PDB file of C-alpha atoms in Angstrom:
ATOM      1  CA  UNK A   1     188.505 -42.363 -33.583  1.00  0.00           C
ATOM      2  CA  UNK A   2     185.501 -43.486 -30.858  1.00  0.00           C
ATOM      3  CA  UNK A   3     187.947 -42.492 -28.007  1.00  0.00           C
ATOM      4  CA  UNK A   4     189.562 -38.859 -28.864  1.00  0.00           C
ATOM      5  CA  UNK A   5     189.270 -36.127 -27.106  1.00  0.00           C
ATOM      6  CA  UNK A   6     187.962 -38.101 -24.284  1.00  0.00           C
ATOM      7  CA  UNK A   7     185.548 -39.539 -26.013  1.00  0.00           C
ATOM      8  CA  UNK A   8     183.532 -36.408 -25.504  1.00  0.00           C
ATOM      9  CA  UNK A   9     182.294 -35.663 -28.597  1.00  0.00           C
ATOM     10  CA  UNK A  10     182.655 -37.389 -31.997  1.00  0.00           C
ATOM     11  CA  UNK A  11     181.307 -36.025 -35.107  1.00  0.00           C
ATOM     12  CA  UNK A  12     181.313 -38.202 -38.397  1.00  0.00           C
ATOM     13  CA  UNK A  13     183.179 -35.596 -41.095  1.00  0.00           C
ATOM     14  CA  UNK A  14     181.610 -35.797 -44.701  1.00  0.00           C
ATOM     15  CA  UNK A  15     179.690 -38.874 -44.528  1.00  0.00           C
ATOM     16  CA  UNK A  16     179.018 -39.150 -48.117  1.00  0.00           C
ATOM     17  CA  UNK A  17     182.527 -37.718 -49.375  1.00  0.00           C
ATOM     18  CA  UNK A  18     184.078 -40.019 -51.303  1.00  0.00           C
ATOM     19  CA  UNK A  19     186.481 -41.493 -48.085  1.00  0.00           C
ATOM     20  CA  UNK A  20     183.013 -40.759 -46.302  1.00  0.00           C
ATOM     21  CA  UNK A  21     181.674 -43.662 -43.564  1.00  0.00           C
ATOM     22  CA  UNK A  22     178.773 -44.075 -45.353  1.00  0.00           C
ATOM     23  CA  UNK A  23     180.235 -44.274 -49.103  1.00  0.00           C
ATOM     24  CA  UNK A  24     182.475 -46.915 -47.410  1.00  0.00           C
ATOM     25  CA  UNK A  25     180.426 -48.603 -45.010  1.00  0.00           C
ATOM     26  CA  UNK A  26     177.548 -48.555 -47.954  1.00  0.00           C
ATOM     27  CA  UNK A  27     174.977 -46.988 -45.617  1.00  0.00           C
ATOM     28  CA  UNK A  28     171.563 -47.880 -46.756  1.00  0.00           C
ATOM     29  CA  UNK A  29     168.677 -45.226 -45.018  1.00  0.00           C
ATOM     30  CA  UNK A  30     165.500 -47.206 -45.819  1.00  0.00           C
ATOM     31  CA  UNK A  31     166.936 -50.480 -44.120  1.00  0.00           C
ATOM     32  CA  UNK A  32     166.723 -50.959 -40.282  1.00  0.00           C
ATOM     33  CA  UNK A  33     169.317 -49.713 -37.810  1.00  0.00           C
ATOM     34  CA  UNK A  34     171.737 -53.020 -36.877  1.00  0.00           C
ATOM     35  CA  UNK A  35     170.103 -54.628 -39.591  1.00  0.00           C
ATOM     36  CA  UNK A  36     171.516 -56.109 -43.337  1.00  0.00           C
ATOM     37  CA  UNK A  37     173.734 -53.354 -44.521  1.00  0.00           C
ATOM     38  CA  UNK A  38     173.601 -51.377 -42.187  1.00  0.00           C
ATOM     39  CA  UNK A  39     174.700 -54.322 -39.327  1.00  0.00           C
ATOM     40  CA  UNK A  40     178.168 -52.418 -38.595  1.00  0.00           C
ATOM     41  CA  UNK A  41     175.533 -49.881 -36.816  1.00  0.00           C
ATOM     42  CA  UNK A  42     175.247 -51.971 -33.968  1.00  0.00           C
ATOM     43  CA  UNK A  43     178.471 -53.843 -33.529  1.00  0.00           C
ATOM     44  CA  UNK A  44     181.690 -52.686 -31.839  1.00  0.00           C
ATOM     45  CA  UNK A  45     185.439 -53.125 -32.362  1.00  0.00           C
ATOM     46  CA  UNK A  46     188.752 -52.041 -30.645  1.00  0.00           C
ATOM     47  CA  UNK A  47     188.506 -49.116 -33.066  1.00  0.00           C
ATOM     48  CA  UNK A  48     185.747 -47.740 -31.333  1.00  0.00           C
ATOM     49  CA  UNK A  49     186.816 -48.247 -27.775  1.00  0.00           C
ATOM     50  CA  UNK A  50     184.389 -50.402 -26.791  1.00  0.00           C
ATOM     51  CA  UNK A  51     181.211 -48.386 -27.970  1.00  0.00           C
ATOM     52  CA  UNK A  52     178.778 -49.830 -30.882  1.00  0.00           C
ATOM     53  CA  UNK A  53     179.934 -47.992 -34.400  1.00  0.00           C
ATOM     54  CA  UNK A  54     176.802 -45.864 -34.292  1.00  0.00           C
ATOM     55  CA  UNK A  55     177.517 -44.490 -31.170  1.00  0.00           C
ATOM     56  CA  UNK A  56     178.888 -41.137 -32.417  1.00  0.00           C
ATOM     57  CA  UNK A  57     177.480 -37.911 -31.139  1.00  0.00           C
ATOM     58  CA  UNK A  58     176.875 -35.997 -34.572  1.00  0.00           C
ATOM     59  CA  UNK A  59     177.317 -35.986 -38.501  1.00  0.00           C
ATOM     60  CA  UNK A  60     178.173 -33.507 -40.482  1.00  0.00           C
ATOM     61  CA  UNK A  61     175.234 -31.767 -42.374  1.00  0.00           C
ATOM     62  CA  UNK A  62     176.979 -29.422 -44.491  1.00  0.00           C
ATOM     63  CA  UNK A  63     180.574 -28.456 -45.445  1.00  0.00           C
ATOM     64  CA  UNK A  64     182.087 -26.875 -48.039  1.00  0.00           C
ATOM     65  CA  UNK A  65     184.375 -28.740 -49.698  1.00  0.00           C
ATOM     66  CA  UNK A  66     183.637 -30.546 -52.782  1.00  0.00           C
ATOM     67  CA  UNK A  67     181.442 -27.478 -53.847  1.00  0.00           C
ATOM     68  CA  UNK A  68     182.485 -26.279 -57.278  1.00  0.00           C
ATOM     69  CA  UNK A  69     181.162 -22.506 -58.060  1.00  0.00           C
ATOM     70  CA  UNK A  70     180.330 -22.927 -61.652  1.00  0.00           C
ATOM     71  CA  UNK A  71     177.690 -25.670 -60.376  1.00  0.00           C
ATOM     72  CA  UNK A  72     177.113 -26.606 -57.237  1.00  0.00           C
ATOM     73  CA  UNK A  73     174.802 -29.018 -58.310  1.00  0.00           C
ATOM     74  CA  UNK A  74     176.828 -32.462 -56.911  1.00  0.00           C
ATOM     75  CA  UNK A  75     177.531 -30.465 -53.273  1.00  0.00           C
ATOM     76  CA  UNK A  76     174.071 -30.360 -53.191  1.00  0.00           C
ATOM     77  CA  UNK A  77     172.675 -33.850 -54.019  1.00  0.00           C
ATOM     78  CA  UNK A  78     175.493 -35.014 -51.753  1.00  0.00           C
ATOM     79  CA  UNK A  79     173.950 -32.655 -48.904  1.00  0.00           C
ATOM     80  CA  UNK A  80     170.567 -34.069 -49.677  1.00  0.00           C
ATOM     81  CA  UNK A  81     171.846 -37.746 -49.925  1.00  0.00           C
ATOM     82  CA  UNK A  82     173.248 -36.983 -45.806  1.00  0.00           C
ATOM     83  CA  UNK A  83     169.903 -35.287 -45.290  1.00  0.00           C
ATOM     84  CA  UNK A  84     168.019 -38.428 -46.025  1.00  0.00           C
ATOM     85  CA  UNK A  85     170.353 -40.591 -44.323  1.00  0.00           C
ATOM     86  CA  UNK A  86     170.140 -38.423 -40.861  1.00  0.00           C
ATOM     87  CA  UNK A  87     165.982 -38.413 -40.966  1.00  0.00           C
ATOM     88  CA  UNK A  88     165.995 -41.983 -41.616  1.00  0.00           C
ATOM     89  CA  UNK A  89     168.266 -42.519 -38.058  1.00  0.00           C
ATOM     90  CA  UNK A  90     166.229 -40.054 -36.246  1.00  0.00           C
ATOM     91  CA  UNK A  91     163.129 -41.884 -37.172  1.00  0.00           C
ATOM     92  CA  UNK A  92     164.764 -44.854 -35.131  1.00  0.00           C
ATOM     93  CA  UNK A  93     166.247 -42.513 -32.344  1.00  0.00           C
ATOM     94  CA  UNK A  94     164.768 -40.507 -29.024  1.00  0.00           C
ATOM     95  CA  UNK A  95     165.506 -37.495 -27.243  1.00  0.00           C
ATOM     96  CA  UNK A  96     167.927 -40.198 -24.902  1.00  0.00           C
ATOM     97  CA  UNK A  97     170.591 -39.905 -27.784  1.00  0.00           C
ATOM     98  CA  UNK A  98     169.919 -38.671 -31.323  1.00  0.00           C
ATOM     99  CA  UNK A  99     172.446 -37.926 -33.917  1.00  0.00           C
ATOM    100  CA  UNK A 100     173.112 -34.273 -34.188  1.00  0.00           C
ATOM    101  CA  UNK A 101     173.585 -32.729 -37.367  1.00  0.00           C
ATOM    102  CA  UNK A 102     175.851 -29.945 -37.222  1.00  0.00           C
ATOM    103  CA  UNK A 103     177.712 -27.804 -40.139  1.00  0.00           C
ATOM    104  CA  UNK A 104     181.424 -28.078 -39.889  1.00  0.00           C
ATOM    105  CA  UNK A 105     184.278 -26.032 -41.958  1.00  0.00           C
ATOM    106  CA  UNK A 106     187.907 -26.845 -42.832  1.00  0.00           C
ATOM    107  CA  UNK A 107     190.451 -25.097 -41.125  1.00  0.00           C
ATOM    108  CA  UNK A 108     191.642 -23.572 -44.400  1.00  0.00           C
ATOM    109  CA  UNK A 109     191.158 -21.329 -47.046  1.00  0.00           C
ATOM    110  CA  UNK A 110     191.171 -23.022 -50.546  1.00  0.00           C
ATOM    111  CA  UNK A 111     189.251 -22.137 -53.962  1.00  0.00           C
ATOM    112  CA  UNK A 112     186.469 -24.316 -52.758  1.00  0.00           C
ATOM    113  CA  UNK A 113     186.155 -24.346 -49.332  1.00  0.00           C
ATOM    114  CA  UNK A 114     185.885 -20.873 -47.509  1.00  0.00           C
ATOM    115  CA  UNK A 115     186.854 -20.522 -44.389  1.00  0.00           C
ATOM    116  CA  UNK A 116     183.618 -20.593 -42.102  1.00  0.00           C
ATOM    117  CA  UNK A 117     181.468 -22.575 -44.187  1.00  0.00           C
ATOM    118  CA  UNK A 118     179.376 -24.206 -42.883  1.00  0.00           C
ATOM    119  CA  UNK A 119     178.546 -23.371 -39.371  1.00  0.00           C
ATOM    120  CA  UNK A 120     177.154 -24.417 -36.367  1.00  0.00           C
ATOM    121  CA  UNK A 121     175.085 -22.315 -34.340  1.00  0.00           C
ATOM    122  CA  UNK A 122     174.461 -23.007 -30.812  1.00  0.00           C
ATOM    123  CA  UNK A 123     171.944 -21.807 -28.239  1.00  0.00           C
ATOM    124  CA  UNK A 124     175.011 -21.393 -25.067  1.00  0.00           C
ATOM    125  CA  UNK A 125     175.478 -19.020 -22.730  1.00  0.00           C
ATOM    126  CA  UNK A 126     177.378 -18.359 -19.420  1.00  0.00           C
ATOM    127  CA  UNK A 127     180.235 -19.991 -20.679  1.00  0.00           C
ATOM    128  CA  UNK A 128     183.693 -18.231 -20.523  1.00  0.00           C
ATOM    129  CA  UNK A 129     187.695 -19.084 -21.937  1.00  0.00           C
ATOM    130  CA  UNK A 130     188.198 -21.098 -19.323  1.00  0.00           C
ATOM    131  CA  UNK A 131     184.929 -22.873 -19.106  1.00  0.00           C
ATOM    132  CA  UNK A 132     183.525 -24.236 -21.893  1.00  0.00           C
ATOM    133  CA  UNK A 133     181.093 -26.311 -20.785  1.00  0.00           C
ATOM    134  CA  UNK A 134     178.397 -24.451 -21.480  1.00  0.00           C
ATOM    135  CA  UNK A 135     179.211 -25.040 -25.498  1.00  0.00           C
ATOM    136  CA  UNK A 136     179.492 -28.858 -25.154  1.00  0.00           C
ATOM    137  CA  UNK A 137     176.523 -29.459 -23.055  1.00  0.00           C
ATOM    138  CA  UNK A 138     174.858 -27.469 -26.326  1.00  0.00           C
ATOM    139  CA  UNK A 139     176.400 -29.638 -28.308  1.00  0.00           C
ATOM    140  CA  UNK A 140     175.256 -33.085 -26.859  1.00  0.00           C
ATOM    141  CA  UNK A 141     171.841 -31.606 -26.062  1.00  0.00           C
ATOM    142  CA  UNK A 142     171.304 -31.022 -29.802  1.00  0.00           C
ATOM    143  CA  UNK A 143     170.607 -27.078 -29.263  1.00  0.00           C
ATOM    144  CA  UNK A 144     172.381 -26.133 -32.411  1.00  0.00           C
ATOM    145  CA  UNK A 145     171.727 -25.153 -36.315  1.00  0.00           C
ATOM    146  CA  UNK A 146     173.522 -25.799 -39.172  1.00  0.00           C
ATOM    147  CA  UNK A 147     174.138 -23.022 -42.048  1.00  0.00           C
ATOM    148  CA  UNK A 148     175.973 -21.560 -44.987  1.00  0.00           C
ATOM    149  CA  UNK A 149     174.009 -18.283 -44.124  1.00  0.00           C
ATOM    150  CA  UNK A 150     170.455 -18.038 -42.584  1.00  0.00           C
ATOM    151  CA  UNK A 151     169.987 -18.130 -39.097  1.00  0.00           C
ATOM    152  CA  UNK A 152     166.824 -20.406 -37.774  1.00  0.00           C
ATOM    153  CA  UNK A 153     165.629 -19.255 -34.225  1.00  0.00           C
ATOM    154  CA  UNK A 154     162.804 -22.134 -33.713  1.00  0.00           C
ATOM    155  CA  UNK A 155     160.705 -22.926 -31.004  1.00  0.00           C
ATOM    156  CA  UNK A 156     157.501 -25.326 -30.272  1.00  0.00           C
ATOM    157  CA  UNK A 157     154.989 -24.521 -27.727  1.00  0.00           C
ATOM    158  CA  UNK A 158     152.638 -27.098 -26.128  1.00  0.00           C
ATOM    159  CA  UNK A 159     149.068 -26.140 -25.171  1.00  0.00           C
ATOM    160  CA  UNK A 160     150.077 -25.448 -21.526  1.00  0.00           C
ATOM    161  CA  UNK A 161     152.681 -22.952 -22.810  1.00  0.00           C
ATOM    162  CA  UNK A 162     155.827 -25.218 -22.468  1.00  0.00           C
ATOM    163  CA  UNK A 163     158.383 -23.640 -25.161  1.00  0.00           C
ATOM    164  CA  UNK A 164     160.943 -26.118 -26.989  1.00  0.00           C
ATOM    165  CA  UNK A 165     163.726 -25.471 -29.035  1.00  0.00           C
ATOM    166  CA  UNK A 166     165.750 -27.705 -30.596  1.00  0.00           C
ATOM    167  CA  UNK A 167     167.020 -30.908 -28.709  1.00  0.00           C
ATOM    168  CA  UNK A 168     164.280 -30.156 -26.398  1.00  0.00           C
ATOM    169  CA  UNK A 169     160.927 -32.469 -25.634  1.00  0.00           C
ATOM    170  CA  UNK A 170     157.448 -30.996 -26.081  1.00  0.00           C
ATOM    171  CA  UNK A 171     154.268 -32.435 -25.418  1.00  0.00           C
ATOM    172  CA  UNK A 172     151.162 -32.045 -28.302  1.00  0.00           C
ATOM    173  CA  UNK A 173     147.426 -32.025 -27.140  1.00  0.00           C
ATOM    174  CA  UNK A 174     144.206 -31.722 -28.660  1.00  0.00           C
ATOM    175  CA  UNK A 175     141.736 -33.493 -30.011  1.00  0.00           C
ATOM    176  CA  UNK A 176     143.871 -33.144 -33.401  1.00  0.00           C
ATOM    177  CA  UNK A 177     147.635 -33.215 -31.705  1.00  0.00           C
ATOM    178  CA  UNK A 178     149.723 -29.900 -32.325  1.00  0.00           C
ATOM    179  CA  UNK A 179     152.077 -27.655 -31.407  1.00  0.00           C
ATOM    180  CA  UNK A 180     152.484 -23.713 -31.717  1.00  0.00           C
ATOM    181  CA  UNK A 181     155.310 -23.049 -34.121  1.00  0.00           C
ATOM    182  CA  UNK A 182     157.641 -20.047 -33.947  1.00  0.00           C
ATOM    183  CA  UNK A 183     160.275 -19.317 -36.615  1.00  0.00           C
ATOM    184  CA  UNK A 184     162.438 -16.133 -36.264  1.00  0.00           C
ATOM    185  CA  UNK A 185     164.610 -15.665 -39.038  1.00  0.00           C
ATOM    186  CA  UNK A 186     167.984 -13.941 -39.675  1.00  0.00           C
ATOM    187  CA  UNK A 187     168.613 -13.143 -43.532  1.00  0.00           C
ATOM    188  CA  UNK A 188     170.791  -9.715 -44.144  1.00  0.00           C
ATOM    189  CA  UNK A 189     169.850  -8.385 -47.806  1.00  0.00           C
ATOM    190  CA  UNK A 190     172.555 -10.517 -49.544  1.00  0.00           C
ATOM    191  CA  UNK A 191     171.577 -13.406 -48.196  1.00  0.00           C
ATOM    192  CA  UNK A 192     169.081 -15.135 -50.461  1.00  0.00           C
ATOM    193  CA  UNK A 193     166.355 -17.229 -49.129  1.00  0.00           C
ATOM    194  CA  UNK A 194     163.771 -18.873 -51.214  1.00  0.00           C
ATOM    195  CA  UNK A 195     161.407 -20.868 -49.043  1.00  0.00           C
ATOM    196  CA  UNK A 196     161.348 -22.071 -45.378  1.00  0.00           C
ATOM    197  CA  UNK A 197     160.417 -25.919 -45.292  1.00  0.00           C
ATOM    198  CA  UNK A 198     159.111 -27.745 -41.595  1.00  0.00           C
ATOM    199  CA  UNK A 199     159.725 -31.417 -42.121  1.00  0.00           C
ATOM    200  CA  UNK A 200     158.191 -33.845 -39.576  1.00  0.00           C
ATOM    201  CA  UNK A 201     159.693 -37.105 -38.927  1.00  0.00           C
ATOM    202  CA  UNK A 202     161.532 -36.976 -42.521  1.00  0.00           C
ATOM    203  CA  UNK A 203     158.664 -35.656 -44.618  1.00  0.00           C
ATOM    204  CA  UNK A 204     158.289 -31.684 -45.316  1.00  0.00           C
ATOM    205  CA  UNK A 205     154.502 -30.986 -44.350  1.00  0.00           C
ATOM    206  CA  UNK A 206     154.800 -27.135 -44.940  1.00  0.00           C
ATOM    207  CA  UNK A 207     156.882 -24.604 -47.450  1.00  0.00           C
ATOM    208  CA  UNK A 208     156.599 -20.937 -46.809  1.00  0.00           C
ATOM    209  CA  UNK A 209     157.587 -18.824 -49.482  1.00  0.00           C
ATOM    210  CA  UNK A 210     159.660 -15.791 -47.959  1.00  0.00           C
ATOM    211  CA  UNK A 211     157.734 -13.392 -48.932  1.00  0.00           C
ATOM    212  CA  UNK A 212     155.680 -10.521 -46.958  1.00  0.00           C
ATOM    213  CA  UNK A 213     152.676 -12.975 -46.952  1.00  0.00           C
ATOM    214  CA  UNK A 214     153.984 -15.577 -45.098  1.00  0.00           C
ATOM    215  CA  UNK A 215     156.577 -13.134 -42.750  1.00  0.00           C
ATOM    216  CA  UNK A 216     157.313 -10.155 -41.308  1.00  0.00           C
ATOM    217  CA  UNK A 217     160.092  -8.355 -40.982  1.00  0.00           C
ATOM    218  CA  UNK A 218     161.303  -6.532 -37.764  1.00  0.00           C
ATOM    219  CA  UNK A 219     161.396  -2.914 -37.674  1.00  0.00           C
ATOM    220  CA  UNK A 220     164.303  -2.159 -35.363  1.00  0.00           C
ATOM    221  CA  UNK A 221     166.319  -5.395 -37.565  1.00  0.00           C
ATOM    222  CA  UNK A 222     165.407  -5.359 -40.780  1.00  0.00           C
ATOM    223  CA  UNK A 223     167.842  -8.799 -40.910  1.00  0.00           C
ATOM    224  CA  UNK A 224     165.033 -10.244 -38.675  1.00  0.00           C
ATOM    225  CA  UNK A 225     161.738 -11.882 -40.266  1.00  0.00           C
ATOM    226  CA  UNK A 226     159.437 -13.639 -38.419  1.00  0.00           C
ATOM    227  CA  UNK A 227     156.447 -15.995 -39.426  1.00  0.00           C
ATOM    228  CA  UNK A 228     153.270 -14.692 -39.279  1.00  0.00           C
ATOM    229  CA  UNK A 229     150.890 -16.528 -36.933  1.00  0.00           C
ATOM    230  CA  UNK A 230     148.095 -17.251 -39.069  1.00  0.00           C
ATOM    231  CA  UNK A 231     150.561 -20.263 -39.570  1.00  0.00           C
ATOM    232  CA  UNK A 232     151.288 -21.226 -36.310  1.00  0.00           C
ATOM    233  CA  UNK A 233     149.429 -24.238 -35.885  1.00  0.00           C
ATOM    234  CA  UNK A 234     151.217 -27.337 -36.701  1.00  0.00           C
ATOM    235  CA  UNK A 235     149.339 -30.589 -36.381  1.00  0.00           C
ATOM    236  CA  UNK A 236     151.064 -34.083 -35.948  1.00  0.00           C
ATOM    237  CA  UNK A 237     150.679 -37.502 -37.014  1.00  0.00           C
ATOM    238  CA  UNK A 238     148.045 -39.470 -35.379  1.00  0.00           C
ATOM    239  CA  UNK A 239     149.314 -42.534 -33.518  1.00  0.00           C
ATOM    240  CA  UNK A 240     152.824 -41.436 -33.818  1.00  0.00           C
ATOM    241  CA  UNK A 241     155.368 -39.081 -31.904  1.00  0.00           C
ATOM    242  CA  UNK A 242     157.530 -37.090 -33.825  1.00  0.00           C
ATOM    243  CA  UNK A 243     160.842 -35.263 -34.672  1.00  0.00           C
ATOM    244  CA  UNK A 244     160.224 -31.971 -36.015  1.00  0.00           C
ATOM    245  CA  UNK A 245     163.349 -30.155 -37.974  1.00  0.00           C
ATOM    246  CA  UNK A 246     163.275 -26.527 -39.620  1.00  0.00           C
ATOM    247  CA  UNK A 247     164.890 -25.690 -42.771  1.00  0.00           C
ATOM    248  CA  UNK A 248     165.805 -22.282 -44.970  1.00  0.00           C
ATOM    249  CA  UNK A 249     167.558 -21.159 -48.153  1.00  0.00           C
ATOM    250  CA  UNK A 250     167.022 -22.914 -51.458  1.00  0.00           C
ATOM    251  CA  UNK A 251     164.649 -25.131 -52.922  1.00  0.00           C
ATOM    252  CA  UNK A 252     165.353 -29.232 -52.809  1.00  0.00           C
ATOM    253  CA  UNK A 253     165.171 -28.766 -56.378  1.00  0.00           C
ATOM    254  CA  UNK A 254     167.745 -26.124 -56.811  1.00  0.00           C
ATOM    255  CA  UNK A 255     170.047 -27.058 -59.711  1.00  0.00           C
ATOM    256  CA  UNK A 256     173.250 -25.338 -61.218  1.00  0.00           C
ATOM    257  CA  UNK A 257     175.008 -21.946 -60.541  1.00  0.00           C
ATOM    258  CA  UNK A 258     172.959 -20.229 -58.111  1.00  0.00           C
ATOM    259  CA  UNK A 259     172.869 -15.901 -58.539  1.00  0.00           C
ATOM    260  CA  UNK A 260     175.333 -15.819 -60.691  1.00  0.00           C
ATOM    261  CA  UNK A 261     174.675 -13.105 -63.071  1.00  0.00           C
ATOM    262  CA  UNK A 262     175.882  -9.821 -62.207  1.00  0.00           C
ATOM    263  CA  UNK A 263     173.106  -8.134 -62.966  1.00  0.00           C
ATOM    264  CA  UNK A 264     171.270 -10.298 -60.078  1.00  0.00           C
ATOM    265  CA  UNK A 265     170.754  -8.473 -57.204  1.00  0.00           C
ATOM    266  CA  UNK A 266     171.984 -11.192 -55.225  1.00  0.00           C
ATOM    267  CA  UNK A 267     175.492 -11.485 -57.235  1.00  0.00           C
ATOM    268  CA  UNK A 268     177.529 -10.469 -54.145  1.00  0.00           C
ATOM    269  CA  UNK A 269     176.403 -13.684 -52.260  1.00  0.00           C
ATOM    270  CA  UNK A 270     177.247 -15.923 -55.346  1.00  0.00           C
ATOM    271  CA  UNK A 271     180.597 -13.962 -55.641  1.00  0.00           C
ATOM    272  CA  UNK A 272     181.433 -13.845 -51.773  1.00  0.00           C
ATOM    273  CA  UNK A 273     180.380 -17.615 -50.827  1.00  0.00           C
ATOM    274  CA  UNK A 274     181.831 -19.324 -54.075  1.00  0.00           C
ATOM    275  CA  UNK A 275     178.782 -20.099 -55.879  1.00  0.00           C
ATOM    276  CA  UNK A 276     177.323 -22.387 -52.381  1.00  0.00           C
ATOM    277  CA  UNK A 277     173.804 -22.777 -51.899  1.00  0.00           C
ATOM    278  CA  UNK A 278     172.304 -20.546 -48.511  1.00  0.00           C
ATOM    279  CA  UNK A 279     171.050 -23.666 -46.534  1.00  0.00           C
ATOM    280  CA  UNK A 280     170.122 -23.667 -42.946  1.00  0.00           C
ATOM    281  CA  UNK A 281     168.421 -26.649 -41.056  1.00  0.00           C
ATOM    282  CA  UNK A 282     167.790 -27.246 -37.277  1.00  0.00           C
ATOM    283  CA  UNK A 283     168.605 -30.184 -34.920  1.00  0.00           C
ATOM    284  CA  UNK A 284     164.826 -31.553 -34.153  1.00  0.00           C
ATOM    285  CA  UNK A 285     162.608 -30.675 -31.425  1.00  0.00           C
ATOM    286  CA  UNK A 286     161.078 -34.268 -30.311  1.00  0.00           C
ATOM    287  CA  UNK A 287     157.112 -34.184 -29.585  1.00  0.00           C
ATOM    288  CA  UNK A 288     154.922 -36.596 -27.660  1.00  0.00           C
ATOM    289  CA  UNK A 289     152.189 -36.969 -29.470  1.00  0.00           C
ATOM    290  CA  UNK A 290     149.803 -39.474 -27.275  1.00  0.00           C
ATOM    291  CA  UNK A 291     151.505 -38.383 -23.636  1.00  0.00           C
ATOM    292  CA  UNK A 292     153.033 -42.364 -23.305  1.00  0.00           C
ATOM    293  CA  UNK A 293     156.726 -40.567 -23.281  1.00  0.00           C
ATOM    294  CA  UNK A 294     158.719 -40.737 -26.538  1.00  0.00           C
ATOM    295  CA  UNK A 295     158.779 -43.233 -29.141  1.00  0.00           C
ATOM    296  CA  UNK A 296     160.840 -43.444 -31.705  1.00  0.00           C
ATOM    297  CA  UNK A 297     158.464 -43.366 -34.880  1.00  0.00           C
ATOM    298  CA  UNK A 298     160.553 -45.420 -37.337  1.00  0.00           C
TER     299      UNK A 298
END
């Protein structure tokens, strides 16, 4: 698996599926990298071509399949199960090589599984048909966000002006450490979106209700919302660097069929996307907090 496609990219499909690497492999996110249960991290076999088992470039965030419309509720936990288990490895990781998080689709149309859901959104550019490098130098970098329907446009900004995105470096300064935040947001009319969440090395330290309070939304796109500055400050933990990641759609607590009355006037979501949650989540933006370079804060 380790060596297809060149080698060039491998991404870890459905981790926690029930033929998933970490169902079988019994991944455990609160023990050590290379460590106990999680040993086959670190060690290599002729099945992976002579690179360590945890060597892969990305895992699947979100897909699909195994979403049933009449309750989504076990797709979800099994997103939030992957969730925990890919902020538990970036805790351990650096901007060197981190484990992307990316949302993938099957190539076919079924009652559960959509075709286009999830997706991966990358920030690329210049690339053509027959040069695609562009698109996996986005990939590897980590400039890329993973949805079933928002789009996340985030950015931190260090004191001299420096402007990160995700995948990127940024430095914090201050006599408190922080970082400027900026989150554009893409969310046509039918898409719903309850809160937007910033989660800092695995633990959310701010939820923004989307409402006209906490963003505003663009006159010339009234798809775009942006959040208001008054919230723009975002301080970091002493002594420690940090992986900052960007989330929007539901709530972590979101249970059972979601819109699906059609009296709701978000009923054409539930109907179109087969009952999935909207979930959107950016690759991390790494931040030094002390100015030493990056450490890895797990």
């Amino acid at each position: 698996f380790m060596i297809q496609a060149e080698g060039q990219y491998n991404v870890i499909h459905r981790p926690r599926g029930p033929q998933g690497l970490f169902t079988q492999k019994a991944f455990d996110p609160s023990v050590k990298l290379g460590q106990g249960v999680n040993a086959w991290w670190t060690a290599s076999s002729s099945l992976a071509g002579g690179r360590t088992h945890g060597s892969f470039d990305a895992l699947e965030l979100l897909r699909a399949e195994g979403c049933d419309p009449s309750d989504p509720s076990a797709w979800f936990q099994e997103f939030l199960k992957v969730r925990t288990d890919w902020f538990s490895i970036l805790r351990q990781q650096t901007p060197t090589f981190f484990t992307k998080g990316l949302g993938l689709s099957s190539a076919k149309f079924s009652l559960d599984t959509p075709v286009g859901l999830a997706r991966t959104y990358l920030k690329a550019k210049d690339f053509t048909q027959s040069d695609m490098s562009p698109v996996l130098k986005a990939l590897q970098s980590g400039a890329a966000v993973a949805s079933t329907g928002p789009l996340l446009d985030v950015t931190l900004t260090s004191a001299g002006g420096t402007a990160t995105g995700p995948g990127g470096l940024v430095s914090a300064s201050g006599a408190i450490p922080s970082v400027t935040l900026a989150v554009n947001l893409w969310a046509p009319a039918w898409v719903p979106v309850d809160e937007v969440r910033v989660v800092v090395n695995g633990s959310v330290v701010a939820t923004f209700p989307f409402d006209a309070t906490h963003f505003t939304q663009d006159s010339s796109d009234r798809r775009k919302w942006t959040l208001n500055s008054a919230y723009a400050t975002l301080p970091m933990p002493s002594g420690l660097d940090a992986f900052v990641v960007v989330e929007a759609g539901a709530r972590l607590t979101q249970t059972g069929a979601f819109h699906s009355d059609p009296k709701d006037s978000y009923y054409p979501w539930f109907r179109l996307m087969k009952g999935i949650y909207p979930v959107a989540i950016t690759n991390p933006i790494v931040v030094d907090v002390n100015g030493g370079g990056d450490t890895a804060p797990g």
